[in-house]
Coordinates of C-alpha atoms in Angstrom, one line a residue:
M15 CA 74.8 -72.4 188.6
N16 CA 72.4 -74.9 187.0
V17 CA 70.3 -72.1 185.6
L18 CA 73.4 -70.5 184.0
L19 CA 74.4 -73.8 182.5
K20 CA 70.9 -74.3 181.0
I21 CA 71.0 -70.8 179.6
G22 CA 74.4 -71.5 178.0
I23 CA 73.2 -74.7 176.5
C24 CA 70.2 -73.0 175.0
L25 CA 72.3 -70.2 173.5
W26 CA 74.6 -72.8 172.0
C27 CA 71.7 -74.6 170.4
I28 CA 70.3 -71.4 169.0
L29 CA 73.7 -70.4 167.4
A30 CA 74.2 -73.9 166.1
A31 CA 70.8 -73.8 164.4
V32 CA 71.6 -70.5 162.5
P33 CA 72.6 -71.4 158.9
E34 CA 76.2 -70.9 158.0
T35 CA 75.3 -68.4 155.3
R36 CA 73.8 -66.1 158.0
A37 CA 77.1 -66.1 159.9
S38 CA 79.0 -65.1 156.8
A39 CA 79.8 -61.5 156.0
V40 CA 77.2 -59.7 153.9
K41 CA 78.8 -58.3 150.7
L42 CA 75.8 -56.2 149.7
P43 CA 75.9 -52.9 151.6
L44 CA 73.4 -51.9 154.2
V45 CA 74.8 -48.4 154.1
V46 CA 75.4 -47.1 150.5
D47 CA 77.8 -44.4 149.4
D48 CA 78.3 -42.7 146.0
S49 CA 81.0 -45.2 144.9
H50 CA 78.5 -48.1 145.2
I51 CA 75.9 -46.2 143.2
D52 CA 78.4 -45.2 140.5
E53 CA 79.7 -48.7 140.1
Q54 CA 76.1 -50.1 139.6
L55 CA 75.2 -47.3 137.2
M56 CA 78.1 -48.2 135.0
R57 CA 76.9 -51.8 135.0
L58 CA 73.4 -50.6 134.2
D59 CA 74.7 -48.6 131.2
A60 CA 76.2 -51.7 129.8
E61 CA 73.0 -53.8 130.3
V62 CA 70.9 -51.1 128.6
L63 CA 73.1 -51.3 125.5
N64 CA 72.6 -55.1 125.5
F65 CA 68.9 -55.1 126.3
A66 CA 67.7 -54.2 122.7
R67 CA 69.8 -57.0 121.3
S68 CA 68.4 -59.5 123.9
C69 CA 64.8 -58.4 123.0
R70 CA 65.5 -58.9 119.3
A71 CA 66.9 -62.4 120.0
G72 CA 63.8 -63.3 122.1
I73 CA 61.4 -62.0 119.4
S74 CA 63.4 -63.9 116.8
R75 CA 62.9 -67.1 118.8
V76 CA 59.2 -66.5 119.1
D77 CA 58.9 -65.9 115.3
S78 CA 60.9 -69.0 114.6
M79 CA 58.6 -71.1 116.8
R80 CA 55.6 -69.7 115.1
H81 CA 57.0 -70.7 111.7
V82 CA 57.6 -74.2 113.1
M83 CA 54.0 -74.5 114.4
A84 CA 52.6 -73.1 111.1
S85 CA 54.5 -75.7 109.1
R86 CA 53.0 -78.7 111.0
D87 CA 49.7 -80.3 110.1
S88 CA 48.6 -80.4 113.8
V89 CA 50.0 -78.4 116.7
M90 CA 51.0 -80.5 119.7
R91 CA 50.4 -79.5 123.3
R92 CA 54.1 -79.1 124.0
D93 CA 54.3 -76.5 121.2
Y94 CA 51.8 -74.4 123.0
V95 CA 53.7 -74.9 126.3
E96 CA 57.0 -73.8 124.6
M97 CA 55.3 -70.7 123.0
S98 CA 53.8 -69.8 126.4
R99 CA 57.3 -69.9 127.9
L100 CA 58.9 -67.8 125.1
C101 CA 56.1 -65.2 125.2
R102 CA 55.9 -64.9 129.0
Y103 CA 57.8 -61.6 129.3
L104 CA 57.9 -60.3 125.8
Y105 CA 54.2 -60.9 124.9
P106 CA 52.2 -61.6 128.0
D107 CA 48.9 -61.5 126.2
S108 CA 50.1 -64.1 123.7
A109 CA 51.5 -66.2 126.6
I110 CA 48.0 -66.3 128.1
I111 CA 46.4 -67.4 124.8
Y112 CA 49.0 -70.2 124.2
T113 CA 48.7 -71.4 127.8
R114 CA 44.9 -71.6 127.5
K115 CA 45.4 -73.8 124.4
A116 CA 47.9 -75.9 126.3
I117 CA 45.6 -76.4 129.3
G118 CA 42.5 -77.0 127.3
K119 CA 39.1 -77.2 129.0
S120 CA 40.4 -78.7 132.2
I121 CA 43.5 -80.1 133.9
E122 CA 44.2 -83.1 136.1
P123 CA 45.1 -81.8 139.5
D124 CA 47.2 -84.9 140.2
D125 CA 49.5 -84.2 137.3
T126 CA 52.4 -82.0 138.6
A127 CA 53.4 -80.8 135.1
E128 CA 49.8 -79.6 134.5
C129 CA 49.7 -78.0 137.9
R130 CA 52.9 -76.1 137.3
L131 CA 51.6 -74.9 133.9
L132 CA 48.3 -73.7 135.6
F133 CA 50.2 -71.8 138.3
G134 CA 52.3 -70.0 135.7
F135 CA 49.1 -69.2 133.8
L136 CA 47.3 -67.8 136.9
T137 CA 50.2 -65.5 137.8
L138 CA 49.9 -63.9 134.4
L139 CA 46.2 -63.1 134.6
P140 CA 46.2 -60.2 137.2
S141 CA 48.8 -58.3 135.2
R142 CA 46.5 -58.4 132.1
G143 CA 43.4 -57.5 134.0
F144 CA 41.9 -61.0 134.4
I145 CA 41.6 -60.6 138.2
K146 CA 38.3 -62.3 138.8
E147 CA 39.4 -65.3 136.7
A148 CA 42.6 -65.6 138.7
V149 CA 40.8 -65.4 142.1
D150 CA 38.1 -67.9 141.1
A151 CA 40.7 -70.3 139.8
L152 CA 42.6 -70.2 143.1
A153 CA 39.3 -70.9 144.9
Y154 CA 38.4 -73.7 142.5
Y155 CA 41.7 -75.5 142.6
N156 CA 42.1 -75.2 146.4
I157 CA 45.2 -76.5 148.2
D158 CA 43.5 -79.7 149.3
A159 CA 43.0 -80.7 145.6
I160 CA 46.6 -80.1 144.8
P161 CA 49.2 -82.9 145.1
E162 CA 51.4 -82.6 148.2
A163 CA 54.5 -82.0 146.1
M164 CA 52.9 -79.0 144.4
R165 CA 51.3 -77.3 147.4
S166 CA 54.3 -75.0 148.0
E167 CA 54.2 -73.8 144.4
Y168 CA 50.4 -73.3 144.7
L169 CA 51.0 -71.1 147.7
K170 CA 53.8 -69.2 146.0
A171 CA 51.5 -68.5 143.0
S172 CA 48.7 -67.5 145.4
Q173 CA 50.8 -64.9 147.2
N174 CA 52.2 -63.6 143.8
I175 CA 48.6 -63.2 142.5
Y176 CA 47.3 -61.5 145.7
A177 CA 50.4 -59.2 145.8
Q178 CA 49.8 -58.2 142.1
I179 CA 46.1 -57.3 142.8
A180 CA 47.1 -55.3 145.9
R181 CA 49.6 -53.3 143.8
R182 CA 47.0 -52.8 141.1
Y183 CA 44.5 -51.3 143.5
F184 CA 47.1 -49.3 145.5
E185 CA 44.9 -46.2 145.1
V186 CA 41.9 -48.0 146.7
P187 CA 43.2 -48.8 150.2
E188 CA 40.2 -51.0 151.3
I189 CA 40.8 -53.4 148.3
S190 CA 44.6 -53.1 148.4
D191 CA 44.8 -53.9 152.1
R192 CA 42.4 -56.9 151.8
Y193 CA 44.6 -58.5 149.1
K194 CA 47.8 -57.6 150.9
T195 CA 46.5 -59.5 153.9
L196 CA 45.7 -62.5 151.7
A197 CA 49.2 -62.3 150.2
V198 CA 50.8 -62.3 153.7
D199 CA 48.6 -65.2 154.8
A200 CA 49.5 -67.3 151.7
R201 CA 53.2 -66.4 152.1
R202 CA 53.2 -67.6 155.7
K203 CA 51.7 -70.9 154.7
Y204 CA 54.3 -71.1 151.9
M205 CA 57.1 -70.6 154.4
L206 CA 56.0 -73.7 156.4
Y207 CA 57.3 -75.8 153.5
F208 CA 60.9 -74.6 154.1
N209 CA 63.3 -74.4 157.0
A210 CA 64.5 -71.1 158.5
G211 CA 67.6 -70.2 156.6
D212 CA 66.4 -71.6 153.2
C213 CA 66.6 -69.0 150.5
E214 CA 62.8 -69.3 149.7
Y215 CA 61.9 -68.9 153.3
E216 CA 64.0 -65.8 153.8
V217 CA 62.7 -64.2 150.6
A218 CA 59.1 -64.7 151.7
E219 CA 60.1 -63.5 155.2
A220 CA 61.5 -60.2 153.9
M221 CA 58.4 -59.6 151.8
N222 CA 56.1 -60.3 154.7
Y223 CA 58.1 -57.8 156.9
F224 CA 57.5 -55.2 154.2
D225 CA 53.8 -55.9 153.9
L226 CA 53.4 -55.7 157.6
G227 CA 55.2 -52.3 157.8
N228 CA 58.4 -53.5 159.5
Y229 CA 60.7 -51.8 157.0
V230 CA 64.0 -52.1 158.9
A231 CA 63.5 -55.9 159.2
A232 CA 62.5 -56.0 155.6
Y233 CA 65.6 -54.5 154.2
T234 CA 67.9 -56.2 156.7
A235 CA 66.6 -59.6 155.9
G236 CA 66.3 -58.9 152.2
V237 CA 69.9 -57.7 151.8
E238 CA 71.1 -60.8 153.5
V239 CA 69.3 -63.3 151.3
L240 CA 69.8 -61.2 148.1
E241 CA 73.5 -62.2 148.3
R242 CA 72.5 -65.8 147.5
I243 CA 70.2 -65.1 144.5
E244 CA 71.6 -64.8 141.0
E245 CA 70.8 -61.6 139.1
K246 CA 69.2 -63.6 136.2
D247 CA 66.5 -64.9 138.6
P248 CA 63.3 -62.9 138.5
D249 CA 63.1 -63.2 142.3
F250 CA 66.3 -61.0 142.5
A251 CA 64.5 -58.1 140.8
S252 CA 61.3 -58.5 142.9
L253 CA 63.2 -58.7 146.2
S254 CA 65.5 -55.8 145.2
I255 CA 62.4 -53.6 144.6
V256 CA 61.0 -54.6 148.0
I257 CA 64.3 -53.7 149.7
A258 CA 64.4 -50.3 147.8
E259 CA 60.8 -49.6 148.8
A260 CA 61.7 -50.4 152.5
Y261 CA 64.7 -48.1 152.4
G262 CA 62.5 -45.4 150.7
R263 CA 59.9 -45.7 153.5
K264 CA 62.7 -44.9 156.0
G265 CA 63.9 -41.9 154.0
R266 CA 67.2 -43.5 152.9
N267 CA 67.2 -42.4 149.3
R268 CA 70.7 -43.4 148.4
E269 CA 70.1 -47.0 149.4
Q270 CA 66.7 -46.9 147.6
L271 CA 68.4 -45.8 144.4
Y272 CA 71.2 -48.5 144.7
Y273 CA 68.7 -51.4 145.0
L274 CA 66.5 -49.9 142.3
V275 CA 69.5 -50.0 140.0
R276 CA 70.2 -53.6 141.0
A277 CA 66.6 -54.4 140.3
A278 CA 66.8 -52.7 136.9
I279 CA 69.9 -54.7 136.0
S280 CA 68.2 -58.0 137.0
Q281 CA 65.1 -57.1 134.9
L282 CA 67.2 -56.3 131.8
K283 CA 69.2 -59.5 132.2
C284 CA 65.9 -61.5 132.5
V285 CA 64.6 -59.6 129.3
M286 CA 61.6 -58.2 131.1
P287 CA 60.4 -55.2 129.0
Q288 CA 57.4 -54.7 131.3
G289 CA 59.7 -54.1 134.3
T290 CA 59.5 -50.6 135.8
A291 CA 62.7 -50.6 137.8
L292 CA 64.6 -48.8 135.0
Q293 CA 62.0 -46.1 134.7
R294 CA 62.0 -45.6 138.5
V295 CA 65.8 -45.3 138.4
G296 CA 65.3 -42.5 135.8
H297 CA 62.8 -40.8 138.1
S298 CA 65.2 -40.9 141.1
L299 CA 68.1 -39.6 139.0
Y300 CA 65.9 -36.8 137.6
E301 CA 65.0 -35.7 141.1
S302 CA 68.7 -35.7 142.1
G303 CA 69.6 -33.5 139.1
D304 CA 71.2 -36.0 136.7
I305 CA 68.8 -35.1 133.9
D306 CA 70.8 -36.5 130.9
R307 CA 71.2 -39.9 132.4
A308 CA 67.6 -40.0 133.7
H309 CA 66.3 -39.1 130.2
G310 CA 68.4 -41.9 128.6
Y311 CA 67.1 -44.5 131.1
M312 CA 63.5 -43.5 130.7
S313 CA 63.7 -43.4 126.9
A314 CA 65.3 -46.9 126.8
A315 CA 62.6 -48.2 129.1
L316 CA 59.7 -46.7 127.2
E317 CA 61.0 -47.9 123.8
N318 CA 60.1 -51.5 124.7
A319 CA 57.5 -50.9 127.4
T320 CA 54.6 -51.5 124.9
L321 CA 55.7 -55.2 124.6
G322 CA 54.5 -56.0 128.1
A323 CA 53.0 -52.9 129.7
T324 CA 50.3 -53.4 132.3
H325 CA 47.6 -51.2 133.7
A326 CA 49.3 -51.4 137.1
D327 CA 52.4 -49.9 135.6
A328 CA 50.6 -47.1 133.8
H329 CA 51.3 -44.5 136.6
V330 CA 55.0 -45.3 136.3
M331 CA 54.9 -44.8 132.5
L332 CA 52.9 -41.6 132.8
K333 CA 55.4 -40.2 135.3
S334 CA 58.3 -41.2 133.0
M335 CA 56.7 -39.4 130.1
S336 CA 55.9 -36.3 132.2
L337 CA 59.5 -36.2 133.5
M338 CA 60.9 -36.7 130.0
D339 CA 58.7 -33.8 128.8
R340 CA 60.0 -31.6 131.6
S341 CA 63.6 -32.6 130.9
Y342 CA 63.1 -31.8 127.2
N343 CA 61.8 -28.4 128.1
E344 CA 64.7 -27.8 130.5
K345 CA 67.1 -28.9 127.8
M346 CA 65.6 -26.5 125.3
R347 CA 65.9 -23.6 127.8
H348 CA 69.5 -24.6 128.5
N349 CA 70.2 -24.8 124.8
E350 CA 68.7 -21.4 124.2
R351 CA 71.0 -19.9 126.9
L352 CA 73.9 -21.8 125.4
V353 CA 73.2 -20.4 121.9
W354 CA 73.2 -16.9 123.2
I355 CA 76.5 -17.4 125.0
I356 CA 78.0 -19.0 121.9
A357 CA 76.7 -16.2 119.7
G358 CA 78.4 -13.6 122.0
I359 CA 81.6 -15.5 122.1
S360 CA 81.5 -15.9 118.3
L361 CA 81.1 -12.1 117.8
A362 CA 84.0 -11.5 120.1
L363 CA 86.1 -14.0 118.2
M364 CA 85.1 -12.5 114.8
A365 CA 86.3 -9.1 116.0
V366 CA 89.6 -10.6 117.1
I367 CA 90.0 -12.4 113.8
C368 CA 89.4 -9.2 111.8
V369 CA 92.1 -7.4 113.8
E370 CA 94.5 -10.3 113.3
L371 CA 93.7 -10.4 109.6
L372 CA 94.5 -6.7 109.2
R373 CA 97.6 -7.1 111.3
Y374 CA 99.0 -9.9 109.2
R375 CA 97.8 -8.7 105.8
Y376 CA 101.1 -7.1 105.0
G377 CA 103.0 -10.2 106.1
L378 CA 100.9 -12.5 104.0
R379 CA 101.5 -10.3 100.9
R380 CA 105.3 -10.5 101.6
L381 CA 105.1 -14.3 102.0
K382 CA 103.2 -14.6 98.8
A383 CA 105.8 -12.6 96.9
E384 CA 108.5 -14.8 98.3
R385 CA 106.6 -17.9 97.3
H386 CA 106.3 -16.6 93.7
K387 CA 110.0 -16.1 93.7
A388 CA 110.7 -19.6 94.9
E389 CA 108.3 -21.1 92.4
G390 CA 110.0 -19.1 89.6
A391 CA 113.4 -20.3 90.8
D392 CA 112.1 -23.9 90.8
R393 CA 110.8 -23.6 87.3
A394 CA 114.1 -22.1 86.1
R395 CA 115.9 -25.0 87.7
L396 CA 113.7 -27.6 86.0
A397 CA 114.1 -25.8 82.7
Y398 CA 117.9 -25.8 83.1
V399 CA 117.9 -29.5 83.8
K400 CA 115.6 -30.3 80.9
N401 CA 117.8 -28.2 78.5
F402 CA 120.9 -30.1 79.8
L403 CA 119.2 -33.4 79.1
E404 CA 118.2 -32.3 75.6
L405 CA 121.9 -31.5 74.9
C406 CA 122.9 -34.9 76.2
V407 CA 120.3 -36.7 74.0
S408 CA 121.4 -34.7 71.0
T409 CA 125.1 -35.5 71.6
S410 CA 124.3 -39.1 72.1
R411 CA 122.3 -39.3 68.9
R412 CA 125.1 -37.6 66.9
L413 CA 127.7 -40.0 68.2
N414 CA 125.5 -42.9 67.5
S415 CA 125.0 -41.7 63.9
L416 CA 128.8 -41.3 63.6
R417 CA 129.2 -44.9 64.7
R418 CA 126.7 -46.2 62.2
L419 CA 128.4 -44.2 59.4
V420 CA 131.9 -45.4 60.2
G421 CA 130.5 -48.9 60.5
R422 CA 129.1 -48.6 57.0
K423 CA 132.5 -47.4 55.7
I424 CA 134.3 -50.3 57.2
S425 CA 131.7 -52.7 56.0
A426 CA 132.8 -51.5 52.5
N427 CA 136.3 -52.7 53.3
Q428 CA 137.5 -49.2 54.0
V429 CA 140.0 -48.7 56.9
E430 CA 139.7 -52.2 58.4
Q431 CA 141.3 -51.1 61.6
L432 CA 138.9 -48.2 62.1
Y433 CA 136.1 -50.7 61.5
D434 CA 137.3 -52.9 64.3
Y435 CA 137.6 -50.0 66.7
T436 CA 134.2 -48.4 66.0
R437 CA 132.4 -51.7 66.0
S438 CA 133.2 -52.1 69.7
G439 CA 131.2 -49.0 70.4
R440 CA 133.8 -47.7 72.9
I441 CA 133.5 -44.1 71.7
I442 CA 129.8 -44.1 72.4
E443 CA 130.2 -46.0 75.6
E444 CA 132.7 -43.6 77.0
Q445 CA 130.6 -40.6 75.9
R446 CA 127.5 -42.2 77.6
R447 CA 129.3 -42.9 80.8
E448 CA 130.5 -39.3 81.0
V449 CA 127.0 -38.0 80.3
L450 CA 125.4 -40.3 82.9
S451 CA 128.0 -39.3 85.5
I452 CA 127.2 -35.6 84.9
F453 CA 123.5 -36.4 85.0
D454 CA 123.7 -38.3 88.3
K455 CA 125.7 -35.6 90.0
A456 CA 123.4 -32.8 88.8
F457 CA 120.3 -34.7 89.8
L458 CA 121.4 -35.6 93.3
G459 CA 122.6 -32.1 93.8
L460 CA 119.1 -30.8 92.9
Y461 CA 117.2 -33.5 94.8
P462 CA 119.4 -34.9 97.6
D463 CA 116.5 -36.6 99.4
F464 CA 115.3 -38.5 96.2
I465 CA 116.6 -41.9 97.3
E466 CA 115.3 -41.5 100.9
R467 CA 111.8 -40.6 99.7
L468 CA 111.8 -43.5 97.2
N469 CA 113.1 -45.9 99.9
S470 CA 110.1 -45.0 102.1
L471 CA 107.9 -46.7 99.5
L472 CA 109.9 -49.9 99.4
R473 CA 110.2 -52.9 101.8
E474 CA 113.0 -52.5 104.3
E475 CA 115.0 -55.3 103.0
E476 CA 114.7 -54.1 99.4
R477 CA 115.8 -50.4 99.9
Y478 CA 118.7 -48.8 98.0
P479 CA 121.8 -47.7 99.9
E480 CA 122.9 -44.1 99.6
P481 CA 125.6 -43.9 96.8
T482 CA 129.0 -42.8 98.0
D483 CA 130.3 -41.9 94.5
C484 CA 127.2 -40.0 93.3
K485 CA 126.3 -42.8 90.9
L486 CA 122.7 -43.9 90.5
P487 CA 121.7 -47.5 89.7
T488 CA 120.0 -47.8 86.3
E489 CA 116.5 -48.4 87.7
L490 CA 116.8 -45.3 90.0
R491 CA 118.1 -43.3 87.0
I492 CA 114.9 -44.2 85.1
Y493 CA 112.8 -43.0 88.1
A494 CA 114.9 -39.8 88.2
F495 CA 113.6 -38.9 84.8
F496 CA 110.0 -39.4 86.2
R497 CA 110.9 -37.1 89.1
L498 CA 111.9 -34.5 86.5
G499 CA 108.5 -34.8 84.8
I500 CA 109.8 -36.8 81.9
D501 CA 107.5 -39.8 81.5
D502 CA 108.2 -40.7 77.8
C503 CA 109.8 -44.1 78.0
N504 CA 111.0 -43.8 74.3
Y505 CA 112.8 -40.6 75.2
I506 CA 114.4 -42.3 78.3
A507 CA 115.4 -45.3 76.3
D508 CA 117.1 -43.2 73.7
F509 CA 119.0 -41.3 76.4
L510 CA 120.2 -44.4 78.2
C511 CA 120.7 -46.4 74.9
Y512 CA 118.3 -49.1 76.0
S513 CA 115.4 -50.8 74.4
I514 CA 111.9 -49.8 75.5
N515 CA 111.4 -53.3 76.9
T516 CA 114.5 -52.9 79.1
I517 CA 113.0 -49.7 80.5
Y518 CA 109.7 -51.5 81.3
A519 CA 111.7 -54.3 82.9
Y520 CA 113.6 -51.9 85.2
K521 CA 110.3 -50.2 86.2
A522 CA 108.8 -53.6 87.0
K523 CA 111.9 -54.5 89.1
V524 CA 111.4 -51.4 91.3
R525 CA 107.6 -51.9 91.6
A526 CA 108.2 -55.5 92.8
K527 CA 110.1 -54.1 95.8
A528 CA 107.3 -51.8 96.8
I529 CA 105.3 -52.1 100.0
S530 CA 102.1 -51.7 97.9
K531 CA 102.7 -52.8 94.3
D532 CA 99.2 -51.7 93.1
M533 CA 99.5 -48.2 94.5
F534 CA 103.2 -47.7 93.9
D535 CA 102.9 -45.3 90.9
K536 CA 100.4 -43.1 92.8
D537 CA 102.5 -43.2 96.0
F538 CA 105.6 -42.2 94.0
M539 CA 103.8 -39.1 92.6
D540 CA 102.5 -38.2 96.1
T541 CA 105.6 -38.9 98.1
V542 CA 108.6 -38.3 95.7
V543 CA 107.3 -35.9 93.0
C544 CA 105.1 -33.7 95.3

């Protein structure tokens, strides 16, 4: 009984020591299906579109800082430090140069800021080929010379440097294995500065599992800790690649692709042109048959790869270019087949069209004859209306001449009563009203949709109601003449017995009601007269 009690107490202590985050549900999938991959590929598409803009923004910041430094009489150390930070991913070679200037000939190991600058500098060296310098510097600035607060960062930089060298010489196993062992040893010492359950501890643990060949433990531990790292953190990309490689070593290709896509998204968000995850996603998609998407990803990656390409990444770039060349050739062959298919279909369609043209030739001729008849009828109708208007104008002018003549007679004291009658102009007014009434009825009979079309050009609150007595307002009567093709304002003024200024005033009144005042005349010709 005592033994069971002791075992129970031990189990309770072990469970209590497990961090809360390990007990929580893991959101990232250990088993991936197509929906997971499709979701992440859609996110990757969006990040690829934003990546070029992010690169341009980073380059702009670098150029701006260069101008600031050039404008100063003397460049301060903090300027070199800032330039090193800005160039780290976009221009690694420049970052090394600026960091060398910031460090100077030597550093003070007791200064934490200088130590941190040195560690960042050393992690850049292997990627640019300065391997001996990086290894010698690690030996020179040994852990005993580093302040206690900076020793974990020293070990983190050490395992990063050794891991880069191991990857660089992956084709030479004796060198690669030696530096992989050094990376594992440095990582184990680094883990001693953290408690089990800390994010840093678990990241290092997952990487060690991978380097030691325990791939199931590597991706299990890696997926669990990846949930607590932001995508904009470079560690997210590094750990995602480790998880993808671990899945790949176990033959689980879908999971490998999923975490490569996550790594590519992280590298794009971090604006890391030298990252190879996007190219490797393209390789995987090409092998699975998604050639178009693979070609797009590899093209996007290689466009900016020269900004920070490294020798260690050369095999990835060469594979990308080889696959792009193969995909291009496959597309060419596909396009050739497609051209022949389209040519055959086109010939068949041309034959069908020729038959249809012959079939409808007679019908088209008949329709053309009917159209000519309709056009002739329309011309005759317009001629009839214009002749009618000429008659009205002539009658109006004769009556007006008669009024002036009678007025002169009466002015000479002849027939005073006739003078009073004619001076009122009632004869002409009555004749004009009759003529206008005939004109309105005739016009609305010929063009019953005139008011509706004109109203379509006016604001809703300014539109004219349909006349119930077949009588047009004066301004619409003026535009009725324009509809008939009569645009001589003097002629219209004579017919309506108005001054030319009155005609212009009415035109302006209608234009003021238009939806588009500037385009009203053109819209009238296109909508009403057409």
